[in-house]
PDB file of C-alpha atoms and ligand atoms in Angstrom:
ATOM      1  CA  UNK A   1      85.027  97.220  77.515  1.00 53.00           C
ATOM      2  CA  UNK A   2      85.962  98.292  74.321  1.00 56.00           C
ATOM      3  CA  UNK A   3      89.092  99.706  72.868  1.00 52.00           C
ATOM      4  CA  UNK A   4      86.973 102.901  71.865  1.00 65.00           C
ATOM      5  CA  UNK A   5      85.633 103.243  75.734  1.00 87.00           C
ATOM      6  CA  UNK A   6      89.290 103.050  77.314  1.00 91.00           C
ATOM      7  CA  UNK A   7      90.209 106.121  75.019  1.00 92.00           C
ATOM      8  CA  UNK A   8      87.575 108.228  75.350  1.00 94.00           C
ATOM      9  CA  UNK A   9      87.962 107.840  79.400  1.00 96.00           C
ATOM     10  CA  UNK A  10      91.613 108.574  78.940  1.00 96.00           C
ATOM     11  CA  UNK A  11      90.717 111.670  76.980  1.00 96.00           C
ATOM     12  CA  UNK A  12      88.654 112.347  79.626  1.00 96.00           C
ATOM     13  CA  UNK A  13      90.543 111.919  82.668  1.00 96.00           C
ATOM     14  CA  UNK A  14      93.861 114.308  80.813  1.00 96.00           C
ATOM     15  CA  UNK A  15      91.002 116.833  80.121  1.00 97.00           C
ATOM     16  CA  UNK A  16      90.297 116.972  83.774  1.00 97.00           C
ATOM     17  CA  UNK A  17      94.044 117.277  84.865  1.00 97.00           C
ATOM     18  CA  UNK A  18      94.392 119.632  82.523  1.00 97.00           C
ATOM     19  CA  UNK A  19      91.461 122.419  83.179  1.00 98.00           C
ATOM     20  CA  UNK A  20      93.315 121.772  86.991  1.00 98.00           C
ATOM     21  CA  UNK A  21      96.968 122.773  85.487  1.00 98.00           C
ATOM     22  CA  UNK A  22      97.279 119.041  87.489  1.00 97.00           C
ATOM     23  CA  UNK A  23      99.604 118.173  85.044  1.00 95.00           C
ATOM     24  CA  UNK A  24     102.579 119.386  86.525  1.00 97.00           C
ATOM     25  CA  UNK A  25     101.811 117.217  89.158  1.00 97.00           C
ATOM     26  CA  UNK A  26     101.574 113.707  87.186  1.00 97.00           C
ATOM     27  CA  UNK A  27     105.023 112.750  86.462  1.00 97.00           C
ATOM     28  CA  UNK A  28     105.025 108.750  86.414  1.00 98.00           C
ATOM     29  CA  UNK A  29     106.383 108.209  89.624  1.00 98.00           C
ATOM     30  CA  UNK A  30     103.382 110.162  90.870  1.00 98.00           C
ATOM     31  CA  UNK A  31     100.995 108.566  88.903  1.00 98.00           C
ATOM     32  CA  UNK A  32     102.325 104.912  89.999  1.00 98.00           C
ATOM     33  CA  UNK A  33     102.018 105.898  93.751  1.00 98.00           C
ATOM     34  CA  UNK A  34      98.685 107.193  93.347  1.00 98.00           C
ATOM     35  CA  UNK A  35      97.952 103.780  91.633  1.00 98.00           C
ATOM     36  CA  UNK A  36      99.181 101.774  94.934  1.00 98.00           C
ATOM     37  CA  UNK A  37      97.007 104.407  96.990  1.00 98.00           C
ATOM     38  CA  UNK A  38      93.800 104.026  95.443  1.00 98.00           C
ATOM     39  CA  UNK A  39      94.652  99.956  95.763  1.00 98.00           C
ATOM     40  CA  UNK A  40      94.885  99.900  99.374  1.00 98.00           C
ATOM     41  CA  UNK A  41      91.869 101.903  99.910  1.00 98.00           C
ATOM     42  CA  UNK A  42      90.166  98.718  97.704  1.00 98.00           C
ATOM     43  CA  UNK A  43      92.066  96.479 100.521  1.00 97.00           C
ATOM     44  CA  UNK A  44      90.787  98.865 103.022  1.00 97.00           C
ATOM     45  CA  UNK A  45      86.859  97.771 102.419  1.00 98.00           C
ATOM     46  CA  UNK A  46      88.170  94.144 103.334  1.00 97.00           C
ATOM     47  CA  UNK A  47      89.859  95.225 106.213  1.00 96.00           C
ATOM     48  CA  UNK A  48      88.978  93.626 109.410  1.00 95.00           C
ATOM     49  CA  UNK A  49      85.790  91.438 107.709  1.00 93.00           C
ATOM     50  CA  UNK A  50      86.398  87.904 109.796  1.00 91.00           C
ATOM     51  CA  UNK A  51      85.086  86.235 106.414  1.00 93.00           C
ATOM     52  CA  UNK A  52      86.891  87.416 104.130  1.00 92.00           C
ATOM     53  CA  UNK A  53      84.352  89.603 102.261  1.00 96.00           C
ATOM     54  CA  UNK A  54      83.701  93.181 101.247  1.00 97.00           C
ATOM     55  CA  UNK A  55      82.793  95.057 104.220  1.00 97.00           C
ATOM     56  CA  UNK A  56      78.904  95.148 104.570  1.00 96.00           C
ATOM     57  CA  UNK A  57      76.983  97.571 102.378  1.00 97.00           C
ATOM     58  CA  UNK A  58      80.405  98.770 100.967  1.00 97.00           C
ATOM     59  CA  UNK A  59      79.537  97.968  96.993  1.00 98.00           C
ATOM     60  CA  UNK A  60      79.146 101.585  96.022  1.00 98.00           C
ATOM     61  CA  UNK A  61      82.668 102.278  97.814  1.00 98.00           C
ATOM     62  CA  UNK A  62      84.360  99.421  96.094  1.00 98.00           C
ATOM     63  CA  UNK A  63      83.038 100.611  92.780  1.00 98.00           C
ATOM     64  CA  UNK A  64      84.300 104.070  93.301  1.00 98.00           C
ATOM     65  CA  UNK A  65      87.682 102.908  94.341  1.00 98.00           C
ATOM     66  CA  UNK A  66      88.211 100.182  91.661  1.00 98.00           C
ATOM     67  CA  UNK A  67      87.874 103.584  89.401  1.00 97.00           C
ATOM     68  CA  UNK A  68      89.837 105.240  91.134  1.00 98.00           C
ATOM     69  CA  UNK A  69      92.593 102.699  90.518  1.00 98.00           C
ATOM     70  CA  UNK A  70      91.297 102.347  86.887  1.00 98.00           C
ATOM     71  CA  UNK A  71      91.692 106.316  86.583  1.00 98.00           C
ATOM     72  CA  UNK A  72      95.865 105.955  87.606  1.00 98.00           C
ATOM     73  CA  UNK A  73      96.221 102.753  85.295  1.00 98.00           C
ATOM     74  CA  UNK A  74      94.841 104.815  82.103  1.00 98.00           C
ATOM     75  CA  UNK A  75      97.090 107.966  83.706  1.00 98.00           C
ATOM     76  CA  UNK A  76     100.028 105.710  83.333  1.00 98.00           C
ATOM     77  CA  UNK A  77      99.257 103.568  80.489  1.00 98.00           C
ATOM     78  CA  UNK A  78      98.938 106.731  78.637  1.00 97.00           C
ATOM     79  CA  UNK A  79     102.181 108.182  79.192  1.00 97.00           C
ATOM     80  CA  UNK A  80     104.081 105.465  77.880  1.00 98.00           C
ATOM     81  CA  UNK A  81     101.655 105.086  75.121  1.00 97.00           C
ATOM     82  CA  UNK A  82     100.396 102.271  76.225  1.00 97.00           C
ATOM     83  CA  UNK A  83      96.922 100.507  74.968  1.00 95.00           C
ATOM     84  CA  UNK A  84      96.136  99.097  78.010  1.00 95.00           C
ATOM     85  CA  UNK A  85      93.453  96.492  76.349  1.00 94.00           C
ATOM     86  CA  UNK A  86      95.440  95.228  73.880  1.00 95.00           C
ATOM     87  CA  UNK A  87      98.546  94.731  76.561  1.00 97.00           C
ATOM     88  CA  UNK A  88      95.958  92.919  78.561  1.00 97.00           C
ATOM     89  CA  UNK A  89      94.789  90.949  76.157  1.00 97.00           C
ATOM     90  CA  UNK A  90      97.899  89.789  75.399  1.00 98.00           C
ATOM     91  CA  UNK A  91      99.110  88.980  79.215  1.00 98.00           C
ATOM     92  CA  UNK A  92      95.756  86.965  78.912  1.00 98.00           C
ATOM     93  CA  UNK A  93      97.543  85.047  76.160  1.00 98.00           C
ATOM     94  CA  UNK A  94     100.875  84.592  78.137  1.00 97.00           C
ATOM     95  CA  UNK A  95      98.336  83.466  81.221  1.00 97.00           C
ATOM     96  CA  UNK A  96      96.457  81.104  79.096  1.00 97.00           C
ATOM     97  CA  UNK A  97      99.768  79.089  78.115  1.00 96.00           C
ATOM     98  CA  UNK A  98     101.636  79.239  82.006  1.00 95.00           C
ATOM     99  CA  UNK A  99      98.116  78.059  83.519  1.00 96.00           C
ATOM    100  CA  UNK A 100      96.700  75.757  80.502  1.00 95.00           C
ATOM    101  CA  UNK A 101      93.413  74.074  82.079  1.00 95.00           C
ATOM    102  CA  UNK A 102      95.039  70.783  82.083  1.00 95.00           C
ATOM    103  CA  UNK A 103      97.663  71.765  84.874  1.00 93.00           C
ATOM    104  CA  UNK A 104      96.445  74.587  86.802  1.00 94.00           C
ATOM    105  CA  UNK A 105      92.074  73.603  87.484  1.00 94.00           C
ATOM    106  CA  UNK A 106      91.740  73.125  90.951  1.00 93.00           C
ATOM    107  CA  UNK A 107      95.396  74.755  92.382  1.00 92.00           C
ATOM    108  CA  UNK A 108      96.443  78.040  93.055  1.00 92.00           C
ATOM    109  CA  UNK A 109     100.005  76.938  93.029  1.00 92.00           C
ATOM    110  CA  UNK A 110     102.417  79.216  90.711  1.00 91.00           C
ATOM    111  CA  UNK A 111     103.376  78.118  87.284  1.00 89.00           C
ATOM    112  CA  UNK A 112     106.755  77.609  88.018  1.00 90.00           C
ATOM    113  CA  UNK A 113     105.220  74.929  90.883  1.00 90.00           C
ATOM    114  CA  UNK A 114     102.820  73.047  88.441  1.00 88.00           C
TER     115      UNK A 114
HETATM  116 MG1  LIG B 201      90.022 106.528  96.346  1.00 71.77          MG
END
């Protein structure tokens, strides 16, 4: 995704609070619980699967929910003026040194364990 997409969704997603008068509803604490919400209704499609998977024929659902959680994320990001791409780019960089291939291929154990 580009830097240009994330934007133009944000600008997007404030237009649509704001034809709603929504706003007065999205102070951050709000926003962040609506976040967690739409999150457990991803865990919800895995709920009850005895192998672990997405519920059967419940791609369309996970799709709508994983932009649902998106929507909240851009919400938030963009009231603390935050360019969500560029922060995760750079937790990719803090990743990429606490997990460097050498230690961390193979294991799922925490960086403070390898
Ligand atoms: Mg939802």
């Amino acid at each position: 995704m580009t830097k240009d997409s994330s934007e133009n969704l944000t600008k997007r997603i404030k237009n649509f609070a704001e034809e709603r008068n929504w706003g007065q509803f999205h102070d951050p604490k709000n926003i962040a619980l609506s976040l967690v919400l739409e999150a457990t209704e991803v865990l919800e499609l895995f709920q009850w699967t005895k192998d672990n998977q997405l519920q059967k024929g419940k791609e369309k659902e996970l799709a709508e929910e994983l932009a649902d959680v998106y929507y909240w994320v851009l919400m938030l990001s963009d009231k603390y003026g935050i360019d969500i791409n560029k922060s995760l780019d750079k937790k990719m960089l803090k990743n990429e040194k606490k997990y460097p291939v050498s230690k961390a291929k193979n294991s799922s154990k925490k960086y403070t364990e390898l």
